[in-house]
CSV table of C-alpha atoms in Angstrom, one decimal:
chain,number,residue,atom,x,y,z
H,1,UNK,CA,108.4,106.6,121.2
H,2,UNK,CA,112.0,106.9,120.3
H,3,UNK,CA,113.9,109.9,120.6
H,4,UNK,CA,114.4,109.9,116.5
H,5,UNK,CA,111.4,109.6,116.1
H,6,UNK,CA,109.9,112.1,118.4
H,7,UNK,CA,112.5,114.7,117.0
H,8,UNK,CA,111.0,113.9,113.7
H,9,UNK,CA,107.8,114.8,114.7
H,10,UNK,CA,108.8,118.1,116.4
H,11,UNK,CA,110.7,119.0,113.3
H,12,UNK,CA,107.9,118.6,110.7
H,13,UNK,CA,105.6,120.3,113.0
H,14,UNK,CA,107.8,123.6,113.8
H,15,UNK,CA,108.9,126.2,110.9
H,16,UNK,CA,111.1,127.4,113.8
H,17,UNK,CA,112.9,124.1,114.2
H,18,UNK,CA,113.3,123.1,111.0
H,19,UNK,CA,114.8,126.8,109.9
H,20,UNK,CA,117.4,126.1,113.0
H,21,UNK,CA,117.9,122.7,111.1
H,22,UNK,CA,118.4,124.1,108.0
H,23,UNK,CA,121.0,126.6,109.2
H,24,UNK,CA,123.0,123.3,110.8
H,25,UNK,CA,122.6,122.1,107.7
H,26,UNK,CA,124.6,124.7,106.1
H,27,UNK,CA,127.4,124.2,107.9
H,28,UNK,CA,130.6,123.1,106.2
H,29,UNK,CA,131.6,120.5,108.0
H,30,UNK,CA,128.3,118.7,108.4
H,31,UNK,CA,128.2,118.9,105.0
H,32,UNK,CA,131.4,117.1,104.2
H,33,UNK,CA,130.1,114.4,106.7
H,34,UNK,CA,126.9,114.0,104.9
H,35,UNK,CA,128.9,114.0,101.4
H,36,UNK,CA,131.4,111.5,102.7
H,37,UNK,CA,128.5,109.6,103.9
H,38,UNK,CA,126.4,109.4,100.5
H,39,UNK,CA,130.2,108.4,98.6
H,40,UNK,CA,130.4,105.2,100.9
H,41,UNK,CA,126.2,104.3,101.2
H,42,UNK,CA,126.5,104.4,97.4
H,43,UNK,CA,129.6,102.3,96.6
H,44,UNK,CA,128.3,99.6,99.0
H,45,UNK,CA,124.7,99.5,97.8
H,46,UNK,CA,125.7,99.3,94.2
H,47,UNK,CA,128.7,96.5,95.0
H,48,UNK,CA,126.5,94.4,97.1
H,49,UNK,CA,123.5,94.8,94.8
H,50,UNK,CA,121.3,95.8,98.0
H,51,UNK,CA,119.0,97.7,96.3
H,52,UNK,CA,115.7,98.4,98.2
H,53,UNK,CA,112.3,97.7,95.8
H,54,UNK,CA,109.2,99.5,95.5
H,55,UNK,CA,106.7,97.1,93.5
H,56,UNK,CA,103.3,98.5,92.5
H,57,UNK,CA,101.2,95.7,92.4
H,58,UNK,CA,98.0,97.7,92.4
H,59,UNK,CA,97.5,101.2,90.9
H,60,UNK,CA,94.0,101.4,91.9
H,61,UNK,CA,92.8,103.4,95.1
H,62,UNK,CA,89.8,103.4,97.0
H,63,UNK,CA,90.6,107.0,98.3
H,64,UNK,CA,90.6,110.6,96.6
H,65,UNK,CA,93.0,112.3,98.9
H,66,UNK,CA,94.0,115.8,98.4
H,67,UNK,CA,96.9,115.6,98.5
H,68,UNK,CA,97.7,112.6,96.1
H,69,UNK,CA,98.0,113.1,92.4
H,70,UNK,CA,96.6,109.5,91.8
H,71,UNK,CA,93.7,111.2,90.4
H,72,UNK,CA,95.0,113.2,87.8
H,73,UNK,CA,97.1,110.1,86.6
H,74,UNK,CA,96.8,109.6,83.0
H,75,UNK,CA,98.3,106.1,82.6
H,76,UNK,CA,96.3,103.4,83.1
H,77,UNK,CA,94.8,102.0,86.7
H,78,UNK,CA,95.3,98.4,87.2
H,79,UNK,CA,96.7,95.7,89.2
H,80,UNK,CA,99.6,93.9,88.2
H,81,UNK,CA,99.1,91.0,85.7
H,82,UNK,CA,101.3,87.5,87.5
H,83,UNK,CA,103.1,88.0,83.9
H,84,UNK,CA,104.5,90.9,85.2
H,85,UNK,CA,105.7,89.8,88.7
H,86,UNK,CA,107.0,86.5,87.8
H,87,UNK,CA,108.9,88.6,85.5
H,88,UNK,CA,109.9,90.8,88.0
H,89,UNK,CA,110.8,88.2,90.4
H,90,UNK,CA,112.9,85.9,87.8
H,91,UNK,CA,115.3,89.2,86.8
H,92,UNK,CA,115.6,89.8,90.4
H,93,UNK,CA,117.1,86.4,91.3
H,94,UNK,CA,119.2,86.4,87.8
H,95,UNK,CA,120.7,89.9,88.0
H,96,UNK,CA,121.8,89.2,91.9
H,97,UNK,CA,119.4,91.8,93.3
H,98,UNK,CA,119.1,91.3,97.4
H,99,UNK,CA,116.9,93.8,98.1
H,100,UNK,CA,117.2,95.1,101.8
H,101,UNK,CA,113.5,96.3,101.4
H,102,UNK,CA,110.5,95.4,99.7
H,103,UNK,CA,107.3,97.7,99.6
H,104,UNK,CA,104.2,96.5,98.0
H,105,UNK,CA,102.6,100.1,97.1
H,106,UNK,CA,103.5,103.6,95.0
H,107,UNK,CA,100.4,105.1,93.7
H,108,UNK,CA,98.0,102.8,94.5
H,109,UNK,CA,95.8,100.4,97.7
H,110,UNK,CA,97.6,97.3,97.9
H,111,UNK,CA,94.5,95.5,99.9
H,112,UNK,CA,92.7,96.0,96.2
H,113,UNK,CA,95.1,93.4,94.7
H,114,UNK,CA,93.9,90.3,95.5
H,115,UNK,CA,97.0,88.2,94.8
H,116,UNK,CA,98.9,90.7,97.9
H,117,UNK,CA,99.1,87.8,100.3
H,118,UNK,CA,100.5,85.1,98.0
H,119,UNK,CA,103.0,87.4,96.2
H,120,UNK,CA,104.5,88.4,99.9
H,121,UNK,CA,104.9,84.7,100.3
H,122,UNK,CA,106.4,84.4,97.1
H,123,UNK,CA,108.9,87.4,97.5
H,124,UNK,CA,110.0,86.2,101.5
H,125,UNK,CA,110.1,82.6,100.4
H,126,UNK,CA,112.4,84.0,97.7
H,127,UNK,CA,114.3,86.9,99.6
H,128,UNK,CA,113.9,85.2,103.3
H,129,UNK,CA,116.5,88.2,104.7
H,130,UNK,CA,114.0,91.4,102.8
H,131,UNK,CA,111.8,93.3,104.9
H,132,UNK,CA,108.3,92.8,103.1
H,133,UNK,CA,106.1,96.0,104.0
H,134,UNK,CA,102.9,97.8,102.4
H,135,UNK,CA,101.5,101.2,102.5
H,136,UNK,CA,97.8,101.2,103.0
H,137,UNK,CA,94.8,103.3,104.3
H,138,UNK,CA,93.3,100.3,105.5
H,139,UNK,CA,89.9,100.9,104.6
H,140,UNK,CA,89.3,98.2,102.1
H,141,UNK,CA,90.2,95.6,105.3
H,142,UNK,CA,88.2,92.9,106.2
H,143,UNK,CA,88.6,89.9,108.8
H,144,UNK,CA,90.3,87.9,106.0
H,145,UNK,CA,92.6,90.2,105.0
H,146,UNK,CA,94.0,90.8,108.7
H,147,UNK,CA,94.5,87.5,108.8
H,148,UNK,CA,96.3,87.3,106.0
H,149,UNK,CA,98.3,89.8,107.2
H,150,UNK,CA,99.2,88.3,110.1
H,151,UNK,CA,100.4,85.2,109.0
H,152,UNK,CA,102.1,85.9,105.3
H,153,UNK,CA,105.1,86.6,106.4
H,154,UNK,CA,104.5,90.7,106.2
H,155,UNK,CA,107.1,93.0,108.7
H,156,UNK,CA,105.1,96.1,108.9
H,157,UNK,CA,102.5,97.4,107.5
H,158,UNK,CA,102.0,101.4,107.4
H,159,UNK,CA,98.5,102.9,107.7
H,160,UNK,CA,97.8,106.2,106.3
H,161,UNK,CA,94.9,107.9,108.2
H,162,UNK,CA,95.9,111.7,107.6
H,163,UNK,CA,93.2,113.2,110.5
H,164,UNK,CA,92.3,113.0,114.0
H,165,UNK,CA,88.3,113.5,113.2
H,166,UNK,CA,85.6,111.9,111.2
H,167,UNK,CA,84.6,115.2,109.5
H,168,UNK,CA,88.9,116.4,108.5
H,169,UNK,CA,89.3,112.3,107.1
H,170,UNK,CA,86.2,112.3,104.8
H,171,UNK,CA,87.1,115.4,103.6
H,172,UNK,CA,90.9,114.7,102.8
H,173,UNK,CA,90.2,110.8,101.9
H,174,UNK,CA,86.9,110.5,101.1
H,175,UNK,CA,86.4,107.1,103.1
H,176,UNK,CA,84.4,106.2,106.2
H,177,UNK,CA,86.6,107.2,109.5
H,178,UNK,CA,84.7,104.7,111.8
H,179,UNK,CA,84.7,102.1,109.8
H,180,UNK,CA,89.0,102.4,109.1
H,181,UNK,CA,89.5,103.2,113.0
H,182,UNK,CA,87.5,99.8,113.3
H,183,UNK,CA,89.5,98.1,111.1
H,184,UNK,CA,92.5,99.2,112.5
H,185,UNK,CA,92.0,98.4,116.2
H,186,UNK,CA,90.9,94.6,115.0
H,187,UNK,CA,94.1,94.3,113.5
H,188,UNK,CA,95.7,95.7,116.5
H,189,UNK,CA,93.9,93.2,118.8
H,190,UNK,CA,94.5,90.0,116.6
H,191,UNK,CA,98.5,91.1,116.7
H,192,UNK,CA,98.1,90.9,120.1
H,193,UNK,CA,96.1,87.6,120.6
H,194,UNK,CA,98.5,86.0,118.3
H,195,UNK,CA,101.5,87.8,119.8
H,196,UNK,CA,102.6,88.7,115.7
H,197,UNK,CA,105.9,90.1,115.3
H,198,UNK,CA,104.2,92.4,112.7
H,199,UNK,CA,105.0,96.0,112.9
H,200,UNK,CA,102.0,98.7,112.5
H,201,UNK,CA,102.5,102.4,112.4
H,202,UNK,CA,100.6,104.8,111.4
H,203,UNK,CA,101.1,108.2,109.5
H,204,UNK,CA,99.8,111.7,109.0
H,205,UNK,CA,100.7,114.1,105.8
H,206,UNK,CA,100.5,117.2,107.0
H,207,UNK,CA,98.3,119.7,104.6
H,208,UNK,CA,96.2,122.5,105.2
H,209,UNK,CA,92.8,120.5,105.5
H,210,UNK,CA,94.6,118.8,108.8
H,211,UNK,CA,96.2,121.6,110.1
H,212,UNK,CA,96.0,121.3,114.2
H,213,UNK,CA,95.5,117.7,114.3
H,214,UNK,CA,98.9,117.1,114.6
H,215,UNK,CA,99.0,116.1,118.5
H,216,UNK,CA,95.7,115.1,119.2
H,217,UNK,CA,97.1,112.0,116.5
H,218,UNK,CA,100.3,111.5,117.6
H,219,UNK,CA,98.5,111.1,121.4
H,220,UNK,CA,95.8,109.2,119.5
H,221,UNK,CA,98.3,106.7,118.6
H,222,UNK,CA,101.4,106.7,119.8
H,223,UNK,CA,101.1,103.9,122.6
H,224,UNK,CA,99.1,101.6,120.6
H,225,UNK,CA,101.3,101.4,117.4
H,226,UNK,CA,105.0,100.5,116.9
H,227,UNK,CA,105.6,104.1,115.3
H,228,UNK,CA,103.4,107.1,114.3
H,229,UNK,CA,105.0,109.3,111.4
H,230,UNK,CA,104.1,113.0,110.3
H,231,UNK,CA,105.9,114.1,106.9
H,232,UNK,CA,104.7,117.3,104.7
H,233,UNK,CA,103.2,116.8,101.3
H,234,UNK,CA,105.2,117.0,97.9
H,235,UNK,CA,103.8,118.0,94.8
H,236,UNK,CA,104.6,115.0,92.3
H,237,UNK,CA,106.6,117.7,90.3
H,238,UNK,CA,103.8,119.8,89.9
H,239,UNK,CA,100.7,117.6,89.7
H,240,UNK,CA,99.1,118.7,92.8
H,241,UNK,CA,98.7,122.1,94.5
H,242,UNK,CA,101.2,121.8,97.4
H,243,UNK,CA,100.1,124.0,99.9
H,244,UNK,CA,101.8,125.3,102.4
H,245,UNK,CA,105.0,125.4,99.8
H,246,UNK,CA,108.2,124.9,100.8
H,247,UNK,CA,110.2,127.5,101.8
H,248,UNK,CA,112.5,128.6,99.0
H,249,UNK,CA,115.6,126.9,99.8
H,250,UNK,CA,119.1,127.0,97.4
H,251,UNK,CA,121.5,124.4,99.3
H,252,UNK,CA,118.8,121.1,98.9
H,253,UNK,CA,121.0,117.6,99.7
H,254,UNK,CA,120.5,114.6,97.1
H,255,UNK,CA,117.8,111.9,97.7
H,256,UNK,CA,119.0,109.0,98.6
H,257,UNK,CA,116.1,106.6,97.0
H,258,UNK,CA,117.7,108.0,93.3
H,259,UNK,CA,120.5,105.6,94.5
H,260,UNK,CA,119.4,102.8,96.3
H,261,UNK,CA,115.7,102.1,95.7
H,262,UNK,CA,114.3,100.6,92.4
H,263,UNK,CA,109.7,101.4,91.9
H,264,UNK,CA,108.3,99.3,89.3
H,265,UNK,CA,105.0,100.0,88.4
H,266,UNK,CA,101.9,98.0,87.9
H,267,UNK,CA,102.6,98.0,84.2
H,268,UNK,CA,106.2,97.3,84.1
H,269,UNK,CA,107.6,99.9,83.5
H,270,UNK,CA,110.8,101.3,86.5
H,271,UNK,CA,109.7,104.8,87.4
H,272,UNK,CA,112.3,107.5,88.6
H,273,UNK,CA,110.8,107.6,92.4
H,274,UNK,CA,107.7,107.3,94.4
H,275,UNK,CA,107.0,110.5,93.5
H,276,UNK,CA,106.9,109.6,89.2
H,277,UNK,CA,103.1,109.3,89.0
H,278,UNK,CA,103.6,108.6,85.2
H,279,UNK,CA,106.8,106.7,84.5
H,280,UNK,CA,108.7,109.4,83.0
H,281,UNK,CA,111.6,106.4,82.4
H,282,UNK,CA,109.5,104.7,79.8
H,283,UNK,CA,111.6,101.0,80.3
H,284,UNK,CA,109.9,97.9,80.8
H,285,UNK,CA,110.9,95.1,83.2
H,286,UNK,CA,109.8,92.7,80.2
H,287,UNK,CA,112.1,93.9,77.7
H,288,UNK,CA,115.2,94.8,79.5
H,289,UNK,CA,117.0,94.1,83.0
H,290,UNK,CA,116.7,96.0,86.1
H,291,UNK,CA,120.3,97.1,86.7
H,292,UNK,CA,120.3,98.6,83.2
H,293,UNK,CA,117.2,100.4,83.3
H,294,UNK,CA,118.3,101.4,86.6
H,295,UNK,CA,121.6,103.0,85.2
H,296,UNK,CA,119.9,104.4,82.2
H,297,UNK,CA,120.8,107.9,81.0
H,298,UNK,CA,117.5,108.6,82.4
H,299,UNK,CA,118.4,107.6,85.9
H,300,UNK,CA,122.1,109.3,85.1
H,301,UNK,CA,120.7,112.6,84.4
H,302,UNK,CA,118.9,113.2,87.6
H,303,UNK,CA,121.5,111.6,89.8
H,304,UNK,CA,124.6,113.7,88.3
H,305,UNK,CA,122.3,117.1,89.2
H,306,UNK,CA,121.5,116.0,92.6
H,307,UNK,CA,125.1,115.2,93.3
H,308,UNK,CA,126.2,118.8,91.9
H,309,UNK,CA,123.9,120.6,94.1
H,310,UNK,CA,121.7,121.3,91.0
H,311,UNK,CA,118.2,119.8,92.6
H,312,UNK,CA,116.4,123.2,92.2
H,313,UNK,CA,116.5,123.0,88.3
H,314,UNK,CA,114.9,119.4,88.6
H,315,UNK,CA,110.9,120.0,88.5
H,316,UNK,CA,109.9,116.8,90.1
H,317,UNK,CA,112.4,117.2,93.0
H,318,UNK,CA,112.6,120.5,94.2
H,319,UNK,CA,109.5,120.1,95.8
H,320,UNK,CA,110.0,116.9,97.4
H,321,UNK,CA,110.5,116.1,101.7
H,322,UNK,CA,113.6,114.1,100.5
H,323,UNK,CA,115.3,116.5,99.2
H,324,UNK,CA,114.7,118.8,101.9
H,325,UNK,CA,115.8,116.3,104.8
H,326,UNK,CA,119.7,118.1,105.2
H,327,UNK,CA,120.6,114.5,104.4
H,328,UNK,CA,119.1,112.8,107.4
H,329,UNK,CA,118.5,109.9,105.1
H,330,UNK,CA,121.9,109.0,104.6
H,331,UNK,CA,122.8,109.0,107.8
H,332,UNK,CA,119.9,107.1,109.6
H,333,UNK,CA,119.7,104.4,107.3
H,334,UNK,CA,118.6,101.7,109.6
H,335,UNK,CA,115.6,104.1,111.0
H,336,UNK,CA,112.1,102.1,110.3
């Protein structure tokens, strides 16, 4: 593994390093650097139009994790009509969007929608220099869809498997472990036989039904993938029971995704971040563009408090791993 990204992993599994980071984080002239850093990312990311693209294209999931707050969602569960994403795709090419990255999942299991494969053509035929990826738990995967995979022009695909153990995955997903693990190492063998360039990594949110798995996974994965992530939970500004907490924290840094990445949901509509279960934006894609719903007063508000250090007053930030980075995001841009 990297050295970034085994610091990452010691960092989200320590309260003792990441209190050490936090105090470095408090220091003035880190902060100035970080500051100075998020003036520039965000001057070139709006004049070059390179914003990055979370597209929904399924809402449904096949799991009932514990963590997610997919199940408490009130709007409705579907998978994106074509309507809808050759909507999308027309106001991207008009408005001069060049999206650095594309991911093909918020709330939802993108394997569900069955039109995946053919809209990842679609969007790299369209934006050959975007990096296409999904987010999946990989259970729904059969021999077709690795396939697929393999040859539609995907860069990486992330598998969340959350638990070390049969018993600790069916009781935080819900799914069959042996049957995912399966799945997983097939796709792993076929990248092989057909020497893909396609990236897998896996990932691990760290909650209290998992607690202690933490390195049997990372030595369970780390030299058969391309990258094995831990991150804590968030709360979805309060839909969920986020437990352990964070720890109370007054200096939080802004997010970088309130700047530079665009979700639209399975409905339409532009939602504030990954973490908006509910689309508290309210604009459609189908009725007005992306750059304006993107600078919306909606979009304004948040992004003025984050950049005045006023996060904590924000319910659906304050308890949120990007906002409790130090910044990190803004300054390892290009880490995958």
């Amino acid at each position: 593994m990297r050295f970034v990204e085994s610091a990452r992993i010691m960092l989200e599994r320590s309260d003792f390093l990441r209190d050490i980071y936090n105090l470095a984080g408090r220091v003035p002239p880190y902060r100035r650097f970080v500051k100075s850093n998020i003036k520039k990312r965000i001057a070139e990311v709006e004049a070059s139009r390179g914003y990055s693209l979370m597209i929904e294209t399924s809402s449904v999931c096949n799991a009932k994790c514990t963590f997610c707050a997919s199940l408490t969602m009130k709007r409705e569960k579907k998978i994106m009509t074509d309507e809808v994403f050759e909507t999308l795709l027309a106001r991207l090419q008009t408005e001069g969007i060049k999206p650095r990255w594309i991911d093909l999942f918020c709330q939802g299991e993108p394997l569900l929608d069955r039109s995946l494969f053919s809209r990842v053509k679609k969007l790299k035929a369209v934006f050959p220099q975007s990096r296409v990826r999904i987010t999946t738990n990989f259970a729904a995967a059969t021999d077709g869809a690795i396939e697929e995979l393999l040859s539609c022009g995907l860069d990486s695909v992330f598998i969340s498997l959350n638990a070390s153990s049969p018993e600790t995955y069916a009781r935080i997903m819900r799914l069959n472990y042996e049957r995912t693990i399966q799945n997983v190492n097939r796709l792993l063998e076929q990248r092989k036989a057909r020497r893909s360039s396609l990236k897998v990594l896996v990932s691990m949110v760290l909650c209290p039904e998992n607690a202690g798995e933490e390195a049997a996974f990372v030595r369970m994965w780390k030299d058969k993938v391309d990258s094995v992530r831990l991150q804590r939970a968030a709360d979805f500004g309060g839909k969920i029971d986020m437990r352990p907490g964070y720890r109370p924290n007054t200096l939080l840094y802004p997010c970088n995704d309130l700047f530079e990445r665009i979700p639209i949901l399975s409905n339409g509509e532009v939602a504030l971040c990954c973490q908006d279960v509910e689309g508290i934006i309210q604009l459609n894609v189908r009725d007005h563009s992306l750059i304006d719903i993107f600078h919306s007063p909606q979009f304004k508000h948040f992004r003025d408090k984050h950049l005045r250090g006023e996060i904590n007053q924000l319910r659906m930030c304050r308890n949120c791993f990007g906002v409790h980075s130090n910044g990190a995001q803004w300054l390892f841009q290009n880490f995958e």
